[in-house]
């Protein structure tokens, strides 16, 4: 078999969006143990089976292989801190969470989107991981948005939902597209510059869509994440901006060009909202830590995204 580039494989698998879980159990000394994982999936409804994957190099591997079961805590969107704690080497990870024993005796957290408490059904050796198959003995869920994870960053589905709640309002969809430290800007009729925008995200063949607009510029793009959602013009319009990579283009003579961070003509941008948003992008790119802005063109909040689980 041909060799596979491990880094490329990780990037490919990282494009599959998942939830974030903390898997917990009780060790032989009666102490709670746990780890953060997004390699969780359902297996069967009859019998009710689920699985999680645990790296063979994990310090908790012997504990979970010897355990009689485990609980899967599916984290809510406000539990990024819990995810980080259980992915760290903090000695007493359970000191920061409220938990109680589930039906099978394993730690179930308060405030999660959902949970399942399982007895151990089977362990399977699989390459550099161990697959822990559990039989569900109890479960529950709450009407809160789950925490997501994709391409090395947390995803907050509640923000995506806000972006979609635009019925009866005008929309403006734009993109901050970067390649090699340069941003794609388009020329405007008044001699200014702007980020590429359209009335909808659309498909490449839809004439009013952003993807079609970018295609006419001779550009191939990868729109990765939501970057900002804000109301404008007294709530009559919502602006939705994504951030992503410019793979190819723009074509010559299409009124678009790449501009380095230090050469952005700030005074020529269309308004203060776009200037502020692009300034935030440049600052966050330099720190390699991104967030999502939600508010209006004057004020709002930036919800941070972590790059690693």
PDB file of C-alpha atoms in Angstrom:
ATOM      1  CA  UNK A   1       0.000   0.000   0.000  1.00  0.00           C
ATOM      2  CA  UNK A   2       1.245   3.503  -0.829  1.00  0.00           C
ATOM      3  CA  UNK A   3       2.378   5.524   2.179  1.00  0.00           C
ATOM      4  CA  UNK A   4       0.015   8.230   3.434  1.00  0.00           C
ATOM      5  CA  UNK A   5       1.185  11.682   4.463  1.00  0.00           C
ATOM      6  CA  UNK A   6       0.229  11.723   8.154  1.00  0.00           C
ATOM      7  CA  UNK A   7      -0.128  15.504   8.330  1.00  0.00           C
ATOM      8  CA  UNK A   8      -2.410  15.551   5.284  1.00  0.00           C
ATOM      9  CA  UNK A   9      -4.457  12.704   6.734  1.00  0.00           C
ATOM     10  CA  UNK A  10      -4.905  14.666   9.968  1.00  0.00           C
ATOM     11  CA  UNK A  11      -6.034  17.704   7.973  1.00  0.00           C
ATOM     12  CA  UNK A  12      -8.517  15.611   6.003  1.00  0.00           C
ATOM     13  CA  UNK A  13      -9.977  13.975   9.109  1.00  0.00           C
ATOM     14  CA  UNK A  14     -10.077  17.355  10.836  1.00  0.00           C
ATOM     15  CA  UNK A  15     -12.490  18.626   8.176  1.00  0.00           C
ATOM     16  CA  UNK A  16     -15.152  16.326   9.644  1.00  0.00           C
ATOM     17  CA  UNK A  17     -17.050  18.398  12.219  1.00  0.00           C
ATOM     18  CA  UNK A  18     -17.734  16.655  15.528  1.00  0.00           C
ATOM     19  CA  UNK A  19     -18.982  17.357  18.990  1.00  0.00           C
ATOM     20  CA  UNK A  20     -16.691  17.471  22.019  1.00  0.00           C
ATOM     21  CA  UNK A  21     -16.979  14.983  24.869  1.00  0.00           C
ATOM     22  CA  UNK A  22     -15.337  14.227  28.171  1.00  0.00           C
ATOM     23  CA  UNK A  23     -15.189  10.488  28.843  1.00  0.00           C
ATOM     24  CA  UNK A  24     -15.152   9.548  32.533  1.00  0.00           C
ATOM     25  CA  UNK A  25     -14.855   6.505  34.770  1.00  0.00           C
ATOM     26  CA  UNK A  26     -13.964   5.478  38.329  1.00  0.00           C
ATOM     27  CA  UNK A  27     -10.550   3.881  38.838  1.00  0.00           C
ATOM     28  CA  UNK A  28      -9.634   0.969  41.107  1.00  0.00           C
ATOM     29  CA  UNK A  29      -9.056   3.330  44.037  1.00  0.00           C
ATOM     30  CA  UNK A  30     -12.512   4.858  43.682  1.00  0.00           C
ATOM     31  CA  UNK A  31     -11.212   8.095  42.143  1.00  0.00           C
ATOM     32  CA  UNK A  32     -12.842   9.790  39.121  1.00  0.00           C
ATOM     33  CA  UNK A  33     -10.762   9.873  35.932  1.00  0.00           C
ATOM     34  CA  UNK A  34     -11.462  11.410  32.535  1.00  0.00           C
ATOM     35  CA  UNK A  35     -10.185  12.731  29.217  1.00  0.00           C
ATOM     36  CA  UNK A  36     -11.409  14.979  26.396  1.00  0.00           C
ATOM     37  CA  UNK A  37     -12.319  13.231  23.139  1.00  0.00           C
ATOM     38  CA  UNK A  38     -14.090  13.941  19.873  1.00  0.00           C
ATOM     39  CA  UNK A  39     -13.655  10.380  18.557  1.00  0.00           C
ATOM     40  CA  UNK A  40     -17.091   9.277  19.773  1.00  0.00           C
ATOM     41  CA  UNK A  41     -19.902   7.709  17.769  1.00  0.00           C
ATOM     42  CA  UNK A  42     -22.974   5.531  18.039  1.00  0.00           C
ATOM     43  CA  UNK A  43     -22.641   1.860  17.078  1.00  0.00           C
ATOM     44  CA  UNK A  44     -26.015   0.170  17.559  1.00  0.00           C
ATOM     45  CA  UNK A  45     -29.529   0.853  18.835  1.00  0.00           C
ATOM     46  CA  UNK A  46     -30.311  -2.787  19.650  1.00  0.00           C
ATOM     47  CA  UNK A  47     -28.369  -3.410  21.782  1.00  0.00           C
ATOM     48  CA  UNK A  48     -27.620   0.261  22.605  1.00  0.00           C
ATOM     49  CA  UNK A  49     -23.883   0.549  21.912  1.00  0.00           C
ATOM     50  CA  UNK A  50     -21.528   3.509  21.534  1.00  0.00           C
ATOM     51  CA  UNK A  51     -17.766   3.773  21.205  1.00  0.00           C
ATOM     52  CA  UNK A  52     -14.892   6.087  22.000  1.00  0.00           C
ATOM     53  CA  UNK A  53     -11.273   5.825  20.890  1.00  0.00           C
ATOM     54  CA  UNK A  54      -8.376   6.235  23.315  1.00  0.00           C
ATOM     55  CA  UNK A  55      -4.742   6.606  22.259  1.00  0.00           C
ATOM     56  CA  UNK A  56      -2.462   3.837  23.475  1.00  0.00           C
ATOM     57  CA  UNK A  57      -0.056   6.520  24.672  1.00  0.00           C
ATOM     58  CA  UNK A  58      -2.684   8.102  26.958  1.00  0.00           C
ATOM     59  CA  UNK A  59      -1.888   8.002  30.663  1.00  0.00           C
ATOM     60  CA  UNK A  60      -5.478   6.944  31.390  1.00  0.00           C
ATOM     61  CA  UNK A  61      -5.417   3.968  29.012  1.00  0.00           C
ATOM     62  CA  UNK A  62      -4.775   1.289  31.713  1.00  0.00           C
ATOM     63  CA  UNK A  63      -7.528   2.788  33.873  1.00  0.00           C
ATOM     64  CA  UNK A  64     -10.165   2.661  31.138  1.00  0.00           C
ATOM     65  CA  UNK A  65      -9.148  -0.779  29.862  1.00  0.00           C
ATOM     66  CA  UNK A  66      -9.609  -2.145  33.388  1.00  0.00           C
ATOM     67  CA  UNK A  67     -12.802  -0.195  34.096  1.00  0.00           C
ATOM     68  CA  UNK A  68     -16.241  -1.734  34.207  1.00  0.00           C
ATOM     69  CA  UNK A  69     -17.671   1.114  32.155  1.00  0.00           C
ATOM     70  CA  UNK A  70     -17.541   4.797  31.322  1.00  0.00           C
ATOM     71  CA  UNK A  71     -19.739   7.856  30.819  1.00  0.00           C
ATOM     72  CA  UNK A  72     -19.719  10.112  27.772  1.00  0.00           C
ATOM     73  CA  UNK A  73     -20.414  13.757  28.642  1.00  0.00           C
ATOM     74  CA  UNK A  74     -21.372  15.662  25.469  1.00  0.00           C
ATOM     75  CA  UNK A  75     -20.334  19.218  26.257  1.00  0.00           C
ATOM     76  CA  UNK A  76     -22.481  22.326  25.815  1.00  0.00           C
ATOM     77  CA  UNK A  77     -21.194  25.382  23.943  1.00  0.00           C
ATOM     78  CA  UNK A  78     -20.333  27.184  27.207  1.00  0.00           C
ATOM     79  CA  UNK A  79     -18.106  24.319  28.418  1.00  0.00           C
ATOM     80  CA  UNK A  80     -14.930  25.040  26.449  1.00  0.00           C
ATOM     81  CA  UNK A  81     -13.134  25.422  29.774  1.00  0.00           C
ATOM     82  CA  UNK A  82     -14.150  21.904  30.795  1.00  0.00           C
ATOM     83  CA  UNK A  83     -12.824  20.567  27.502  1.00  0.00           C
ATOM     84  CA  UNK A  84      -9.493  22.340  27.976  1.00  0.00           C
ATOM     85  CA  UNK A  85      -9.160  21.143  31.570  1.00  0.00           C
ATOM     86  CA  UNK A  86      -9.657  17.480  30.682  1.00  0.00           C
ATOM     87  CA  UNK A  87      -7.276  17.804  27.722  1.00  0.00           C
ATOM     88  CA  UNK A  88      -4.572  19.223  30.007  1.00  0.00           C
ATOM     89  CA  UNK A  89      -2.272  17.707  32.606  1.00  0.00           C
ATOM     90  CA  UNK A  90      -4.076  19.349  35.526  1.00  0.00           C
ATOM     91  CA  UNK A  91      -3.776  16.995  38.482  1.00  0.00           C
ATOM     92  CA  UNK A  92      -7.321  17.316  39.883  1.00  0.00           C
ATOM     93  CA  UNK A  93      -9.447  17.843  36.791  1.00  0.00           C
ATOM     94  CA  UNK A  94     -12.699  17.113  38.612  1.00  0.00           C
ATOM     95  CA  UNK A  95     -12.238  19.997  41.067  1.00  0.00           C
ATOM     96  CA  UNK A  96     -13.699  22.422  38.514  1.00  0.00           C
ATOM     97  CA  UNK A  97     -16.835  20.467  37.534  1.00  0.00           C
ATOM     98  CA  UNK A  98     -20.090  19.563  39.251  1.00  0.00           C
ATOM     99  CA  UNK A  99     -20.765  15.856  38.787  1.00  0.00           C
ATOM    100  CA  UNK A 100     -22.636  12.909  40.198  1.00  0.00           C
ATOM    101  CA  UNK A 101     -22.639   9.168  39.596  1.00  0.00           C
ATOM    102  CA  UNK A 102     -24.811   8.024  36.697  1.00  0.00           C
ATOM    103  CA  UNK A 103     -26.931   4.851  36.524  1.00  0.00           C
ATOM    104  CA  UNK A 104     -23.836   2.734  35.830  1.00  0.00           C
ATOM    105  CA  UNK A 105     -21.800   4.530  38.504  1.00  0.00           C
ATOM    106  CA  UNK A 106     -19.637   6.713  36.258  1.00  0.00           C
ATOM    107  CA  UNK A 107     -19.228  10.515  36.610  1.00  0.00           C
ATOM    108  CA  UNK A 108     -21.931  12.493  34.794  1.00  0.00           C
ATOM    109  CA  UNK A 109     -21.391  16.263  34.545  1.00  0.00           C
ATOM    110  CA  UNK A 110     -23.954  18.978  35.176  1.00  0.00           C
ATOM    111  CA  UNK A 111     -24.733  21.443  32.393  1.00  0.00           C
ATOM    112  CA  UNK A 112     -23.927  19.212  29.436  1.00  0.00           C
ATOM    113  CA  UNK A 113     -25.833  19.031  26.180  1.00  0.00           C
ATOM    114  CA  UNK A 114     -26.279  15.278  26.695  1.00  0.00           C
ATOM    115  CA  UNK A 115     -24.770  12.291  28.493  1.00  0.00           C
ATOM    116  CA  UNK A 116     -24.627   8.504  28.314  1.00  0.00           C
ATOM    117  CA  UNK A 117     -23.550   6.170  31.121  1.00  0.00           C
ATOM    118  CA  UNK A 118     -22.298   2.795  29.928  1.00  0.00           C
ATOM    119  CA  UNK A 119     -21.045  -0.559  31.080  1.00  0.00           C
ATOM    120  CA  UNK A 120     -18.037  -1.886  29.186  1.00  0.00           C
ATOM    121  CA  UNK A 121     -19.183  -4.124  26.340  1.00  0.00           C
ATOM    122  CA  UNK A 122     -15.894  -4.781  24.537  1.00  0.00           C
ATOM    123  CA  UNK A 123     -12.417  -3.365  23.970  1.00  0.00           C
ATOM    124  CA  UNK A 124     -10.834  -3.615  20.532  1.00  0.00           C
ATOM    125  CA  UNK A 125      -7.176  -3.122  19.626  1.00  0.00           C
ATOM    126  CA  UNK A 126      -6.988  -0.830  16.570  1.00  0.00           C
ATOM    127  CA  UNK A 127      -3.633   0.502  15.396  1.00  0.00           C
ATOM    128  CA  UNK A 128      -2.351   3.195  17.736  1.00  0.00           C
ATOM    129  CA  UNK A 129      -5.695   3.405  19.577  1.00  0.00           C
ATOM    130  CA  UNK A 130      -7.951   1.233  21.708  1.00  0.00           C
ATOM    131  CA  UNK A 131     -11.669   1.246  20.904  1.00  0.00           C
ATOM    132  CA  UNK A 132     -13.880   1.195  23.994  1.00  0.00           C
ATOM    133  CA  UNK A 133     -17.358  -0.074  23.143  1.00  0.00           C
ATOM    134  CA  UNK A 134     -19.937   0.662  25.815  1.00  0.00           C
ATOM    135  CA  UNK A 135     -23.478  -0.571  26.406  1.00  0.00           C
ATOM    136  CA  UNK A 136     -25.712   2.359  27.371  1.00  0.00           C
ATOM    137  CA  UNK A 137     -27.347   1.937  30.795  1.00  0.00           C
ATOM    138  CA  UNK A 138     -28.750   5.443  31.072  1.00  0.00           C
ATOM    139  CA  UNK A 139     -28.776   8.706  29.120  1.00  0.00           C
ATOM    140  CA  UNK A 140     -30.235  12.186  29.026  1.00  0.00           C
ATOM    141  CA  UNK A 141     -30.107  15.485  27.168  1.00  0.00           C
ATOM    142  CA  UNK A 142     -30.908  19.177  27.647  1.00  0.00           C
ATOM    143  CA  UNK A 143     -32.193  21.874  25.242  1.00  0.00           C
ATOM    144  CA  UNK A 144     -28.827  23.647  24.982  1.00  0.00           C
ATOM    145  CA  UNK A 145     -26.512  24.040  22.000  1.00  0.00           C
ATOM    146  CA  UNK A 146     -23.623  21.557  21.886  1.00  0.00           C
ATOM    147  CA  UNK A 147     -19.969  22.479  21.578  1.00  0.00           C
ATOM    148  CA  UNK A 148     -18.513  21.614  18.173  1.00  0.00           C
ATOM    149  CA  UNK A 149     -15.015  21.039  16.837  1.00  0.00           C
ATOM    150  CA  UNK A 150     -13.684  21.271  13.288  1.00  0.00           C
ATOM    151  CA  UNK A 151     -10.285  21.893  11.666  1.00  0.00           C
ATOM    152  CA  UNK A 152      -8.495  22.458  14.937  1.00  0.00           C
ATOM    153  CA  UNK A 153     -10.931  24.923  16.493  1.00  0.00           C
ATOM    154  CA  UNK A 154     -14.083  24.970  18.555  1.00  0.00           C
ATOM    155  CA  UNK A 155     -17.307  25.708  16.683  1.00  0.00           C
ATOM    156  CA  UNK A 156     -20.275  27.342  18.401  1.00  0.00           C
ATOM    157  CA  UNK A 157     -23.429  26.237  16.643  1.00  0.00           C
ATOM    158  CA  UNK A 158     -25.492  28.926  18.366  1.00  0.00           C
ATOM    159  CA  UNK A 159     -23.572  31.569  16.408  1.00  0.00           C
ATOM    160  CA  UNK A 160     -24.201  29.762  13.133  1.00  0.00           C
ATOM    161  CA  UNK A 161     -27.893  29.669  14.030  1.00  0.00           C
ATOM    162  CA  UNK A 162     -27.924  33.421  14.635  1.00  0.00           C
ATOM    163  CA  UNK A 163     -26.384  33.916  11.212  1.00  0.00           C
ATOM    164  CA  UNK A 164     -29.225  31.967   9.632  1.00  0.00           C
ATOM    165  CA  UNK A 165     -32.027  33.832  11.452  1.00  0.00           C
ATOM    166  CA  UNK A 166     -32.323  36.489   8.752  1.00  0.00           C
ATOM    167  CA  UNK A 167     -35.808  35.941   7.314  1.00  0.00           C
ATOM    168  CA  UNK A 168     -37.408  39.232   6.350  1.00  0.00           C
ATOM    169  CA  UNK A 169     -34.095  41.096   6.518  1.00  0.00           C
ATOM    170  CA  UNK A 170     -31.475  42.007   3.973  1.00  0.00           C
ATOM    171  CA  UNK A 171     -28.252  40.052   4.174  1.00  0.00           C
ATOM    172  CA  UNK A 172     -24.703  40.827   3.184  1.00  0.00           C
ATOM    173  CA  UNK A 173     -22.309  37.880   3.075  1.00  0.00           C
ATOM    174  CA  UNK A 174     -18.597  38.568   2.816  1.00  0.00           C
ATOM    175  CA  UNK A 175     -15.230  36.921   3.262  1.00  0.00           C
ATOM    176  CA  UNK A 176     -11.787  37.725   4.591  1.00  0.00           C
ATOM    177  CA  UNK A 177      -9.552  35.654   2.327  1.00  0.00           C
ATOM    178  CA  UNK A 178      -5.850  35.313   2.978  1.00  0.00           C
ATOM    179  CA  UNK A 179      -2.854  33.882   1.168  1.00  0.00           C
ATOM    180  CA  UNK A 180       0.753  34.229   2.320  1.00  0.00           C
ATOM    181  CA  UNK A 181      -0.018  37.093   4.681  1.00  0.00           C
ATOM    182  CA  UNK A 182      -2.044  39.040   2.122  1.00  0.00           C
ATOM    183  CA  UNK A 183      -5.765  39.874   2.051  1.00  0.00           C
ATOM    184  CA  UNK A 184      -8.000  39.867  -1.033  1.00  0.00           C
ATOM    185  CA  UNK A 185      -9.570  43.300  -1.641  1.00  0.00           C
ATOM    186  CA  UNK A 186     -11.822  44.395  -4.502  1.00  0.00           C
ATOM    187  CA  UNK A 187     -11.997  47.845  -6.050  1.00  0.00           C
ATOM    188  CA  UNK A 188     -15.209  49.868  -5.686  1.00  0.00           C
ATOM    189  CA  UNK A 189     -16.671  52.387  -8.198  1.00  0.00           C
ATOM    190  CA  UNK A 190     -15.877  55.340  -5.912  1.00  0.00           C
ATOM    191  CA  UNK A 191     -12.158  54.540  -5.906  1.00  0.00           C
ATOM    192  CA  UNK A 192     -12.215  52.718  -2.607  1.00  0.00           C
ATOM    193  CA  UNK A 193     -11.601  49.082  -1.729  1.00  0.00           C
ATOM    194  CA  UNK A 194     -13.724  46.497   0.049  1.00  0.00           C
ATOM    195  CA  UNK A 195     -13.845  42.878   1.027  1.00  0.00           C
ATOM    196  CA  UNK A 196     -15.670  40.656  -1.494  1.00  0.00           C
ATOM    197  CA  UNK A 197     -19.387  40.519  -0.631  1.00  0.00           C
ATOM    198  CA  UNK A 198     -22.722  39.390  -2.076  1.00  0.00           C
ATOM    199  CA  UNK A 199     -26.363  39.064  -1.042  1.00  0.00           C
ATOM    200  CA  UNK A 200     -25.971  35.388  -0.129  1.00  0.00           C
ATOM    201  CA  UNK A 201     -23.338  32.688   0.164  1.00  0.00           C
ATOM    202  CA  UNK A 202     -24.979  30.748  -2.664  1.00  0.00           C
ATOM    203  CA  UNK A 203     -23.505  28.235  -5.053  1.00  0.00           C
ATOM    204  CA  UNK A 204     -20.977  29.004  -7.799  1.00  0.00           C
ATOM    205  CA  UNK A 205     -23.758  29.187 -10.415  1.00  0.00           C
ATOM    206  CA  UNK A 206     -26.013  31.539  -8.437  1.00  0.00           C
ATOM    207  CA  UNK A 207     -25.489  35.061  -9.758  1.00  0.00           C
ATOM    208  CA  UNK A 208     -26.156  36.842  -6.442  1.00  0.00           C
ATOM    209  CA  UNK A 209     -23.998  34.503  -4.366  1.00  0.00           C
ATOM    210  CA  UNK A 210     -20.575  35.165  -2.879  1.00  0.00           C
ATOM    211  CA  UNK A 211     -19.123  31.982  -4.354  1.00  0.00           C
ATOM    212  CA  UNK A 212     -20.197  33.099  -7.838  1.00  0.00           C
ATOM    213  CA  UNK A 213     -18.722  36.548  -7.209  1.00  0.00           C
ATOM    214  CA  UNK A 214     -15.392  35.002  -6.238  1.00  0.00           C
ATOM    215  CA  UNK A 215     -15.475  32.718  -9.274  1.00  0.00           C
ATOM    216  CA  UNK A 216     -15.876  35.754 -11.555  1.00  0.00           C
ATOM    217  CA  UNK A 217     -12.703  37.140  -9.975  1.00  0.00           C
ATOM    218  CA  UNK A 218     -10.898  33.963 -11.003  1.00  0.00           C
ATOM    219  CA  UNK A 219     -10.519  32.916  -7.377  1.00  0.00           C
ATOM    220  CA  UNK A 220     -10.700  29.489  -5.771  1.00  0.00           C
ATOM    221  CA  UNK A 221     -11.314  29.652  -2.026  1.00  0.00           C
ATOM    222  CA  UNK A 222     -11.735  27.569   1.096  1.00  0.00           C
ATOM    223  CA  UNK A 223     -14.190  29.257   3.477  1.00  0.00           C
ATOM    224  CA  UNK A 224     -13.301  27.773   6.844  1.00  0.00           C
ATOM    225  CA  UNK A 225     -15.104  29.526   9.700  1.00  0.00           C
ATOM    226  CA  UNK A 226     -17.588  32.167  10.653  1.00  0.00           C
ATOM    227  CA  UNK A 227     -15.768  35.342  11.713  1.00  0.00           C
ATOM    228  CA  UNK A 228     -18.398  38.003  12.403  1.00  0.00           C
ATOM    229  CA  UNK A 229     -22.179  38.438  12.509  1.00  0.00           C
ATOM    230  CA  UNK A 230     -23.483  41.948  13.092  1.00  0.00           C
ATOM    231  CA  UNK A 231     -26.615  44.012  12.540  1.00  0.00           C
ATOM    232  CA  UNK A 232     -26.502  47.183  10.467  1.00  0.00           C
ATOM    233  CA  UNK A 233     -28.855  49.989   9.475  1.00  0.00           C
ATOM    234  CA  UNK A 234     -31.027  49.747  12.612  1.00  0.00           C
ATOM    235  CA  UNK A 235     -31.405  45.964  12.346  1.00  0.00           C
ATOM    236  CA  UNK A 236     -32.658  46.102   8.750  1.00  0.00           C
ATOM    237  CA  UNK A 237     -29.605  44.209   7.488  1.00  0.00           C
ATOM    238  CA  UNK A 238     -27.392  41.509   8.944  1.00  0.00           C
ATOM    239  CA  UNK A 239     -23.798  41.161   7.774  1.00  0.00           C
ATOM    240  CA  UNK A 240     -22.164  37.740   7.906  1.00  0.00           C
ATOM    241  CA  UNK A 241     -18.430  37.414   7.290  1.00  0.00           C
ATOM    242  CA  UNK A 242     -16.396  34.245   6.961  1.00  0.00           C
ATOM    243  CA  UNK A 243     -12.643  33.798   7.082  1.00  0.00           C
ATOM    244  CA  UNK A 244     -10.807  31.442   4.777  1.00  0.00           C
ATOM    245  CA  UNK A 245      -7.936  30.714   2.428  1.00  0.00           C
ATOM    246  CA  UNK A 246      -7.441  32.040  -1.080  1.00  0.00           C
ATOM    247  CA  UNK A 247      -6.179  29.045  -3.033  1.00  0.00           C
ATOM    248  CA  UNK A 248      -5.958  30.548  -6.537  1.00  0.00           C
ATOM    249  CA  UNK A 249      -6.463  33.975  -8.095  1.00  0.00           C
ATOM    250  CA  UNK A 250      -7.490  36.648  -8.442  1.00  0.00           C
ATOM    251  CA  UNK A 251      -7.243  36.831 -12.216  1.00  0.00           C
ATOM    252  CA  UNK A 252      -5.633  39.920 -13.733  1.00  0.00           C
ATOM    253  CA  UNK A 253      -7.954  42.709 -14.845  1.00  0.00           C
ATOM    254  CA  UNK A 254     -10.856  41.740 -12.565  1.00  0.00           C
ATOM    255  CA  UNK A 255     -10.599  44.674 -10.177  1.00  0.00           C
ATOM    256  CA  UNK A 256      -9.202  42.687  -7.272  1.00  0.00           C
ATOM    257  CA  UNK A 257      -5.769  42.447  -5.703  1.00  0.00           C
ATOM    258  CA  UNK A 258      -3.850  40.997  -2.783  1.00  0.00           C
ATOM    259  CA  UNK A 259      -2.670  43.462  -0.151  1.00  0.00           C
ATOM    260  CA  UNK A 260      -0.241  42.796   2.695  1.00  0.00           C
ATOM    261  CA  UNK A 261      -1.322  43.436   6.281  1.00  0.00           C
ATOM    262  CA  UNK A 262       0.976  46.461   6.537  1.00  0.00           C
ATOM    263  CA  UNK A 263      -0.286  47.950   3.263  1.00  0.00           C
ATOM    264  CA  UNK A 264      -4.055  47.811   3.809  1.00  0.00           C
ATOM    265  CA  UNK A 265      -5.522  51.213   2.777  1.00  0.00           C
ATOM    266  CA  UNK A 266      -7.685  51.618   5.873  1.00  0.00           C
ATOM    267  CA  UNK A 267      -9.117  54.991   4.831  1.00  0.00           C
ATOM    268  CA  UNK A 268     -10.450  53.521   1.579  1.00  0.00           C
ATOM    269  CA  UNK A 269     -12.504  50.778   3.260  1.00  0.00           C
ATOM    270  CA  UNK A 270     -16.281  51.369   3.085  1.00  0.00           C
ATOM    271  CA  UNK A 271     -17.081  52.035   6.757  1.00  0.00           C
ATOM    272  CA  UNK A 272     -15.926  51.832  10.367  1.00  0.00           C
ATOM    273  CA  UNK A 273     -17.530  48.417  10.899  1.00  0.00           C
ATOM    274  CA  UNK A 274     -15.448  46.809   8.134  1.00  0.00           C
ATOM    275  CA  UNK A 275     -12.309  48.643   9.285  1.00  0.00           C
ATOM    276  CA  UNK A 276     -12.757  47.456  12.854  1.00  0.00           C
ATOM    277  CA  UNK A 277     -13.465  43.886  11.762  1.00  0.00           C
ATOM    278  CA  UNK A 278     -10.424  43.734   9.480  1.00  0.00           C
ATOM    279  CA  UNK A 279      -8.191  45.267  12.157  1.00  0.00           C
ATOM    280  CA  UNK A 280      -9.351  42.533  14.531  1.00  0.00           C
ATOM    281  CA  UNK A 281      -8.575  39.896  11.904  1.00  0.00           C
ATOM    282  CA  UNK A 282      -5.017  41.185  11.445  1.00  0.00           C
ATOM    283  CA  UNK A 283      -4.434  41.261  15.210  1.00  0.00           C
ATOM    284  CA  UNK A 284      -5.860  37.780  15.745  1.00  0.00           C
ATOM    285  CA  UNK A 285      -3.937  36.351  12.789  1.00  0.00           C
ATOM    286  CA  UNK A 286      -0.683  37.603  14.289  1.00  0.00           C
ATOM    287  CA  UNK A 287      -1.565  35.903  17.580  1.00  0.00           C
ATOM    288  CA  UNK A 288      -3.009  32.880  15.725  1.00  0.00           C
ATOM    289  CA  UNK A 289      -6.045  33.015  18.019  1.00  0.00           C
ATOM    290  CA  UNK A 290      -9.419  33.714  16.421  1.00  0.00           C
ATOM    291  CA  UNK A 291     -12.835  34.566  17.798  1.00  0.00           C
ATOM    292  CA  UNK A 292     -16.329  35.219  16.433  1.00  0.00           C
ATOM    293  CA  UNK A 293     -17.855  38.706  16.775  1.00  0.00           C
ATOM    294  CA  UNK A 294     -21.586  39.000  17.433  1.00  0.00           C
ATOM    295  CA  UNK A 295     -23.304  42.372  17.836  1.00  0.00           C
ATOM    296  CA  UNK A 296     -23.982  45.398  15.674  1.00  0.00           C
ATOM    297  CA  UNK A 297     -21.772  47.825  13.765  1.00  0.00           C
ATOM    298  CA  UNK A 298     -21.051  49.763  16.971  1.00  0.00           C
ATOM    299  CA  UNK A 299     -20.700  47.241  19.791  1.00  0.00           C
ATOM    300  CA  UNK A 300     -20.760  43.526  20.496  1.00  0.00           C
ATOM    301  CA  UNK A 301     -18.747  40.662  21.946  1.00  0.00           C
ATOM    302  CA  UNK A 302     -15.977  38.447  20.606  1.00  0.00           C
ATOM    303  CA  UNK A 303     -16.326  34.809  21.583  1.00  0.00           C
ATOM    304  CA  UNK A 304     -12.897  33.137  21.468  1.00  0.00           C
ATOM    305  CA  UNK A 305     -12.123  29.935  19.615  1.00  0.00           C
ATOM    306  CA  UNK A 306      -9.356  27.636  20.795  1.00  0.00           C
ATOM    307  CA  UNK A 307      -7.196  25.981  18.160  1.00  0.00           C
ATOM    308  CA  UNK A 308      -6.717  22.671  19.949  1.00  0.00           C
ATOM    309  CA  UNK A 309      -8.689  20.263  22.073  1.00  0.00           C
TER     310      UNK A 309
END
